[in-house]
Structures are given as structure tokens and as C-alpha cells.
Amino acid sequence: IDHSGSVCPGVNNECRDGSDPPSESDPYCCENYEDTITFTRTLINEVHSQTNGAGAYGSVFFASTAEVPSGSALTGDAAAAVAAIEADTYKAGWTNTGEAIGLCREMLRKQGNPVAKRVMVLITDGNPTSTKWYCKEPCDERARTSASTQAQAAKDKDDIVIIPVAIGSEIDVGYLKTLASPDANNEPLFLEVDDFSGLDLILMNELLSGIVCTTELTAPVSPAPVTPAPVTPAPVTPTPEPTPSPTPRPTPEPTPGPT
């Protein structure tokens, strides 16, 4: 989830430095950030519902650096995952997309179910402008290389599906599509909206189609026993019993007459 300065331009430092939000009536610092959190909350709850609770969820926030919110280890408890996101505070800064992808990748590799479909949704309103390592301004080229390298490794080595959600007109759409995974038609799994208010149910349905498995994962099933088809025995021709031949009676010897 993008925390960079362009999300809430001009907000006061009480929101940016991680202290309490400015007021209870404005807990998300600005409407754009509130729209992002609301969208993320709905996404988790919808996936949880459509998978009958079989999913697991985690989050990473990124601005100049990326971080995993406290309590946001990958969990099958959708309510806990949402609570971790809502408890975090907007920070602002540059856009370290590469480090964010790397942390998400590490979370899915180490904590995820190895036989489950693994999906990373990248919600951002800008291009990469920062890296984990210090560089003199501008860092844009190095930042893009970092993000591309992490995304390619996640897709190729860990079979992770990446779906970028691009917000606004300041994004290099062509570049962000290179981070996306291909769909069944070899087109990038990529969604784009004009502004933060576009994070609505229509976009949600498009996103869910790329996340939720079309077939349910089940335990291995033992094959059903195969009953052999009955075999009709070949007719047996009985061997005829031998007909006994009559034994000829012996011819009596003639009795010689008297001499």
C-alpha cells in the first residue's frame, strides 16, 4: 500500500510523523488514504468470504522505505489483518516500490502455504523514486531497476501473481505493466483508475477475478477402487468319454476225442 507524499499532499506533520492522527473525525489524514484503506479492507473481507476462510493475508506499507505493520504477519484471521492495516499511520515520503515488493515476496515465501495461489496486489499512485540504498537525486532509474528485479524474481522464482492497481495520471503505465503477471491471454494483470475515488466495487470485482482460485484446493483424494468388469468364461467343450470296446470272449479249446 502506497504511503508516499503524493497520496496526501499538504497534510500536517502530526499525520506524517506517526503520532496520533489530527482528529478523530479525520483518522486517515486525507480522503485519498481513507479510500485506499477502505478498498484494502473490502478486498480482504471479500477474498475471505469467497474462499470460505481459506486465505491468508498480510500487508506492507511503503514510502521512502517499506515496512510491515506491527502485527501484520501473514494470517488466516481476516479481522486481524484488517486491524493491523487500520492501526498504521500515514507517513509520506518517496516511493520505494522495490523494497515493498521484496518484503511482500519474503512474507509469501516464508509464511505462505506452498501449494496455495500466492498473490501480491500493488496499490500505488506513482512511479518508483527511492531504493533501499542511498543514492544521489534523482534515484528514479535505480528505483525502477530495483522494483523490476524484485518483481521478476517474485514471478519467476516464487510463482507469485502480481497485480498492480495504478491510481491517477502521473504513473508510467507502460512501466508498471512490466511488473504485472500475465493473465490467461498473456495480457498484464493490471488495473487503472483515474483517482482514489475509483477504488470501488467495479474495480473490486475485476481484481477478485485475478485473485480467487477457480478451483478449490483440497486434500489429495485416494482413487476410488476399480471394480473389474465381469468376465464371461469361454465355453468349455467337454472331452468325450471313451466308449469301451467289448472284450471278446475266449474261444474254447476243442476237447480231443478218445483214441
mmCIF file with all atom_site columns, C-alpha atoms in Angstrom, residues 13-135:
data_model
loop_
_atom_site.group_PDB
_atom_site.id
_atom_site.type_symbol
_atom_site.label_atom_id
_atom_site.label_alt_id
_atom_site.label_comp_id
_atom_site.label_asym_id
_atom_site.label_entity_id
_atom_site.label_seq_id
_atom_site.pdbx_PDB_ins_code
_atom_site.Cartn_x
_atom_site.Cartn_y
_atom_site.Cartn_z
_atom_site.occupancy
_atom_site.B_iso_or_equiv
_atom_site.pdbx_formal_charge
_atom_site.auth_seq_id
_atom_site.auth_comp_id
_atom_site.auth_asym_id
_atom_site.auth_atom_id
_atom_site.pdbx_PDB_model_num
ATOM 1   C CA . ASN A 1 13  ? 3.258   16.741  10.295  1.00 0.00 ? 13  ASN A CA 1
ATOM 2   C CA . GLU A 1 14  ? 1.095   15.262  13.047  1.00 0.00 ? 14  GLU A CA 1
ATOM 3   C CA . CYS A 1 15  ? -0.026  12.735  10.484  1.00 0.00 ? 15  CYS A CA 1
ATOM 4   C CA . ARG A 1 16  ? 3.293   12.253  8.743   1.00 0.00 ? 16  ARG A CA 1
ATOM 5   C CA . ASP A 1 17  ? 5.487   11.589  11.750  1.00 0.00 ? 17  ASP A CA 1
ATOM 6   C CA . GLY A 1 18  ? 3.483   8.611   13.002  1.00 0.00 ? 18  GLY A CA 1
ATOM 7   C CA . SER A 1 19  ? 1.932   10.332  16.020  1.00 0.00 ? 19  SER A CA 1
ATOM 8   C CA . ASP A 1 20  ? -1.792  10.418  16.696  1.00 0.00 ? 20  ASP A CA 1
ATOM 9   C CA . PRO A 1 21  ? -3.998  11.448  13.768  1.00 0.00 ? 21  PRO A CA 1
ATOM 10  C CA . PRO A 1 22  ? -5.011  15.153  13.720  1.00 0.00 ? 22  PRO A CA 1
ATOM 11  C CA . SER A 1 23  ? -8.531  14.431  14.941  1.00 0.00 ? 23  SER A CA 1
ATOM 12  C CA . GLU A 1 24  ? -10.997 11.616  15.488  1.00 0.00 ? 24  GLU A CA 1
ATOM 13  C CA . SER A 1 25  ? -13.080 12.947  12.622  1.00 0.00 ? 25  SER A CA 1
ATOM 14  C CA . ASP A 1 26  ? -10.105 12.561  10.237  1.00 0.00 ? 26  ASP A CA 1
ATOM 15  C CA . PRO A 1 27  ? -8.319  9.361   11.309  1.00 0.00 ? 27  PRO A CA 1
ATOM 16  C CA . TYR A 1 28  ? -6.807  8.708   7.880   1.00 0.00 ? 28  TYR A CA 1
ATOM 17  C CA . CYS A 1 29  ? -5.201  12.122  7.313   1.00 0.00 ? 29  CYS A CA 1
ATOM 18  C CA . CYS A 1 30  ? -6.819  12.632  3.921   1.00 0.00 ? 30  CYS A CA 1
ATOM 19  C CA . GLU A 1 31  ? -9.640  11.258  1.829   1.00 0.00 ? 31  GLU A CA 1
ATOM 20  C CA . ASN A 1 32  ? -7.281  9.556   -0.631  1.00 0.00 ? 32  ASN A CA 1
ATOM 21  C CA . TYR A 1 33  ? -5.651  7.491   2.077   1.00 0.00 ? 33  TYR A CA 1
ATOM 22  C CA . GLU A 1 34  ? -9.012  6.668   3.614   1.00 0.00 ? 34  GLU A CA 1
ATOM 23  C CA . ASP A 1 35  ? -10.215 5.421   0.205   1.00 0.00 ? 35  ASP A CA 1
ATOM 24  C CA . THR A 1 36  ? -7.119  3.197   -0.015  1.00 0.00 ? 36  THR A CA 1
ATOM 25  C CA . ILE A 1 37  ? -7.649  1.663   3.426   1.00 0.00 ? 37  ILE A CA 1
ATOM 26  C CA . THR A 1 38  ? -11.375 1.168   2.788   1.00 0.00 ? 38  THR A CA 1
ATOM 27  C CA . PHE A 1 39  ? -10.601 -0.574  -0.512  1.00 0.00 ? 39  PHE A CA 1
ATOM 28  C CA . THR A 1 40  ? -7.999  -2.814  1.130   1.00 0.00 ? 40  THR A CA 1
ATOM 29  C CA . ARG A 1 41  ? -10.348 -3.729  3.962   1.00 0.00 ? 41  ARG A CA 1
ATOM 30  C CA . THR A 1 42  ? -13.099 -4.660  1.497   1.00 0.00 ? 42  THR A CA 1
ATOM 31  C CA . LEU A 1 43  ? -10.653 -6.667  -0.622  1.00 0.00 ? 43  LEU A CA 1
ATOM 32  C CA . ILE A 1 44  ? -9.506  -8.795  2.328   1.00 0.00 ? 44  ILE A CA 1
ATOM 33  C CA . ASN A 1 45  ? -13.058 -9.401  3.512   1.00 0.00 ? 45  ASN A CA 1
ATOM 34  C CA . GLU A 1 46  ? -14.244 -10.348 0.009   1.00 0.00 ? 46  GLU A CA 1
ATOM 35  C CA . VAL A 1 47  ? -11.393 -12.802 -0.566  1.00 0.00 ? 47  VAL A CA 1
ATOM 36  C CA . HIS A 1 48  ? -12.018 -14.260 2.888   1.00 0.00 ? 48  HIS A CA 1
ATOM 37  C CA . SER A 1 49  ? -15.694 -14.735 2.012   1.00 0.00 ? 49  SER A CA 1
ATOM 38  C CA . GLN A 1 50  ? -15.177 -16.169 -1.478  1.00 0.00 ? 50  GLN A CA 1
ATOM 39  C CA . THR A 1 51  ? -12.536 -18.661 -0.323  1.00 0.00 ? 51  THR A CA 1
ATOM 40  C CA . ASN A 1 52  ? -14.619 -19.802 2.663   1.00 0.00 ? 52  ASN A CA 1
ATOM 41  C CA . GLY A 1 53  ? -11.930 -18.587 5.020   1.00 0.00 ? 53  GLY A CA 1
ATOM 42  C CA . ALA A 1 54  ? -9.115  -20.488 3.301   1.00 0.00 ? 54  ALA A CA 1
ATOM 43  C CA . GLY A 1 55  ? -6.990  -17.408 2.552   1.00 0.00 ? 55  GLY A CA 1
ATOM 44  C CA . ALA A 1 56  ? -4.166  -15.751 4.498   1.00 0.00 ? 56  ALA A CA 1
ATOM 45  C CA . TYR A 1 57  ? -3.378  -12.022 4.449   1.00 0.00 ? 57  TYR A CA 1
ATOM 46  C CA . GLY A 1 58  ? -0.551  -9.614  5.145   1.00 0.00 ? 58  GLY A CA 1
ATOM 47  C CA . SER A 1 59  ? 0.392   -6.054  4.203   1.00 0.00 ? 59  SER A CA 1
ATOM 48  C CA . VAL A 1 60  ? 3.368   -3.818  3.508   1.00 0.00 ? 60  VAL A CA 1
ATOM 49  C CA . PHE A 1 61  ? 3.315   -0.007  3.522   1.00 0.00 ? 61  PHE A CA 1
ATOM 50  C CA . PHE A 1 62  ? 5.876   1.909   1.506   1.00 0.00 ? 62  PHE A CA 1
ATOM 51  C CA . ALA A 1 63  ? 7.091   5.460   1.077   1.00 0.00 ? 63  ALA A CA 1
ATOM 52  C CA . SER A 1 64  ? 10.843  6.272   1.188   1.00 0.00 ? 64  SER A CA 1
ATOM 53  C CA . THR A 1 65  ? 11.243  2.890   2.873   1.00 0.00 ? 65  THR A CA 1
ATOM 54  C CA . ALA A 1 66  ? 8.957   -0.107  3.176   1.00 0.00 ? 66  ALA A CA 1
ATOM 55  C CA . GLU A 1 67  ? 7.727   -1.707  6.385   1.00 0.00 ? 67  GLU A CA 1
ATOM 56  C CA . VAL A 1 68  ? 5.448   -4.472  7.597   1.00 0.00 ? 68  VAL A CA 1
ATOM 57  C CA . PRO A 1 69  ? 2.852   -3.004  10.004  1.00 0.00 ? 69  PRO A CA 1
ATOM 58  C CA . SER A 1 70  ? 3.015   -4.285  13.559  1.00 0.00 ? 70  SER A CA 1
ATOM 59  C CA . GLY A 1 71  ? 1.017   -7.499  13.847  1.00 0.00 ? 71  GLY A CA 1
ATOM 60  C CA . SER A 1 72  ? 0.760   -7.918  10.081  1.00 0.00 ? 72  SER A CA 1
ATOM 61  C CA . ALA A 1 73  ? 2.450   -11.276 9.689   1.00 0.00 ? 73  ALA A CA 1
ATOM 62  C CA . LEU A 1 74  ? 0.626   -13.456 7.192   1.00 0.00 ? 74  LEU A CA 1
ATOM 63  C CA . THR A 1 75  ? -2.516  -14.631 8.952   1.00 0.00 ? 75  THR A CA 1
ATOM 64  C CA . GLY A 1 76  ? -5.686  -16.526 8.147   1.00 0.00 ? 76  GLY A CA 1
ATOM 65  C CA . ASP A 1 77  ? -7.559  -14.189 10.513  1.00 0.00 ? 77  ASP A CA 1
ATOM 66  C CA . ALA A 1 78  ? -9.039  -11.592 8.155   1.00 0.00 ? 78  ALA A CA 1
ATOM 67  C CA . ALA A 1 79  ? -10.166 -9.367  11.037  1.00 0.00 ? 79  ALA A CA 1
ATOM 68  C CA . ALA A 1 80  ? -6.627  -9.304  12.476  1.00 0.00 ? 80  ALA A CA 1
ATOM 69  C CA . ALA A 1 81  ? -5.151  -8.460  9.061   1.00 0.00 ? 81  ALA A CA 1
ATOM 70  C CA . VAL A 1 82  ? -7.583  -5.558  8.652   1.00 0.00 ? 82  VAL A CA 1
ATOM 71  C CA . ALA A 1 83  ? -6.903  -4.331  12.209  1.00 0.00 ? 83  ALA A CA 1
ATOM 72  C CA . ALA A 1 84  ? -3.146  -4.208  11.504  1.00 0.00 ? 84  ALA A CA 1
ATOM 73  C CA . ILE A 1 85  ? -3.743  -2.069  8.419   1.00 0.00 ? 85  ILE A CA 1
ATOM 74  C CA . GLU A 1 86  ? -6.156  0.285   10.164  1.00 0.00 ? 86  GLU A CA 1
ATOM 75  C CA . ALA A 1 87  ? -3.791  0.739   13.116  1.00 0.00 ? 87  ALA A CA 1
ATOM 76  C CA . ASP A 1 88  ? -0.976  2.059   10.923  1.00 0.00 ? 88  ASP A CA 1
ATOM 77  C CA . THR A 1 89  ? -0.469  5.767   10.304  1.00 0.00 ? 89  THR A CA 1
ATOM 78  C CA . TYR A 1 90  ? 0.265   7.534   7.043   1.00 0.00 ? 90  TYR A CA 1
ATOM 79  C CA . LYS A 1 91  ? 3.941   8.560   6.770   1.00 0.00 ? 91  LYS A CA 1
ATOM 80  C CA . ALA A 1 92  ? 4.557   10.252  3.362   1.00 0.00 ? 92  ALA A CA 1
ATOM 81  C CA . GLY A 1 93  ? 7.879   10.326  1.525   1.00 0.00 ? 93  GLY A CA 1
ATOM 82  C CA . TRP A 1 94  ? 9.319   8.976   -1.743  1.00 0.00 ? 94  TRP A CA 1
ATOM 83  C CA . THR A 1 95  ? 8.140   5.776   -3.462  1.00 0.00 ? 95  THR A CA 1
ATOM 84  C CA . ASN A 1 96  ? 10.231  2.697   -2.685  1.00 0.00 ? 96  ASN A CA 1
ATOM 85  C CA . THR A 1 97  ? 8.312   0.151   -4.739  1.00 0.00 ? 97  THR A CA 1
ATOM 86  C CA . GLY A 1 98  ? 11.217  -2.306  -4.982  1.00 0.00 ? 98  GLY A CA 1
ATOM 87  C CA . GLU A 1 99  ? 11.662  -2.720  -1.239  1.00 0.00 ? 99  GLU A CA 1
ATOM 88  C CA . ALA A 1 100 ? 7.898   -3.137  -0.816  1.00 0.00 ? 100 ALA A CA 1
ATOM 89  C CA . ILE A 1 101 ? 7.754   -5.927  -3.405  1.00 0.00 ? 101 ILE A CA 1
ATOM 90  C CA . GLY A 1 102 ? 10.768  -7.567  -1.737  1.00 0.00 ? 102 GLY A CA 1
ATOM 91  C CA . LEU A 1 103 ? 9.111   -7.573  1.702   1.00 0.00 ? 103 LEU A CA 1
ATOM 92  C CA . CYS A 1 104 ? 5.868   -8.955  0.271   1.00 0.00 ? 104 CYS A CA 1
ATOM 93  C CA . ARG A 1 105 ? 7.797   -11.639 -1.555  1.00 0.00 ? 105 ARG A CA 1
ATOM 94  C CA . GLU A 1 106 ? 9.652   -12.623 1.614   1.00 0.00 ? 106 GLU A CA 1
ATOM 95  C CA . MET A 1 107 ? 6.389   -12.794 3.578   1.00 0.00 ? 107 MET A CA 1
ATOM 96  C CA . LEU A 1 108 ? 4.744   -15.054 0.987   1.00 0.00 ? 108 LEU A CA 1
ATOM 97  C CA . ARG A 1 109 ? 7.806   -17.309 0.677   1.00 0.00 ? 109 ARG A CA 1
ATOM 98  C CA . LYS A 1 110 ? 8.406   -17.822 4.388   1.00 0.00 ? 110 LYS A CA 1
ATOM 99  C CA . GLN A 1 111 ? 4.873   -17.756 5.774   1.00 0.00 ? 111 GLN A CA 1
ATOM 100 C CA . GLY A 1 112 ? 2.616   -18.703 2.884   1.00 0.00 ? 112 GLY A CA 1
ATOM 101 C CA . ASN A 1 113 ? 1.129   -22.080 2.059   1.00 0.00 ? 113 ASN A CA 1
ATOM 102 C CA . PRO A 1 114 ? 3.487   -23.508 -0.606  1.00 0.00 ? 114 PRO A CA 1
ATOM 103 C CA . VAL A 1 115 ? 0.616   -25.131 -2.536  1.00 0.00 ? 115 VAL A CA 1
ATOM 104 C CA . ALA A 1 116 ? -1.740  -22.123 -2.404  1.00 0.00 ? 116 ALA A CA 1
ATOM 105 C CA . LYS A 1 117 ? -2.109  -19.449 -5.066  1.00 0.00 ? 117 LYS A CA 1
ATOM 106 C CA . ARG A 1 118 ? 0.077   -16.525 -3.940  1.00 0.00 ? 118 ARG A CA 1
ATOM 107 C CA . VAL A 1 119 ? -0.971  -13.035 -4.990  1.00 0.00 ? 119 VAL A CA 1
ATOM 108 C CA . MET A 1 120 ? 0.572   -9.598  -4.454  1.00 0.00 ? 120 MET A CA 1
ATOM 109 C CA . VAL A 1 121 ? -1.678  -6.563  -5.060  1.00 0.00 ? 121 VAL A CA 1
ATOM 110 C CA . LEU A 1 122 ? 0.393   -3.402  -5.580  1.00 0.00 ? 122 LEU A CA 1
ATOM 111 C CA . ILE A 1 123 ? -1.680  -0.260  -4.849  1.00 0.00 ? 123 ILE A CA 1
ATOM 112 C CA . THR A 1 124 ? 0.212   2.887   -5.904  1.00 0.00 ? 124 THR A CA 1
ATOM 113 C CA . ASP A 1 125 ? -0.267  6.359   -7.351  1.00 0.00 ? 125 ASP A CA 1
ATOM 114 C CA . GLY A 1 126 ? 3.292   6.891   -8.557  1.00 0.00 ? 126 GLY A CA 1
ATOM 115 C CA . ASN A 1 127 ? 6.424   5.519   -10.180 1.00 0.00 ? 127 ASN A CA 1
ATOM 116 C CA . PRO A 1 128 ? 9.355   4.165   -8.144  1.00 0.00 ? 128 PRO A CA 1
ATOM 117 C CA . THR A 1 129 ? 11.570  7.030   -6.917  1.00 0.00 ? 129 THR A CA 1
ATOM 118 C CA . SER A 1 130 ? 13.506  5.517   -3.998  1.00 0.00 ? 130 SER A CA 1
ATOM 119 C CA . THR A 1 131 ? 15.572  2.436   -3.168  1.00 0.00 ? 131 THR A CA 1
ATOM 120 C CA . LYS A 1 132 ? 16.714  0.665   -0.032  1.00 0.00 ? 132 LYS A CA 1
ATOM 121 C CA . TRP A 1 133 ? 20.220  2.024   -0.637  1.00 0.00 ? 133 TRP A CA 1
ATOM 122 C CA . TYR A 1 134 ? 21.087  5.708   -0.621  1.00 0.00 ? 134 TYR A CA 1
ATOM 123 C CA . CYS A 1 135 ? 21.609  7.355   -3.987  1.00 0.00 ? 135 CYS A CA 1
#
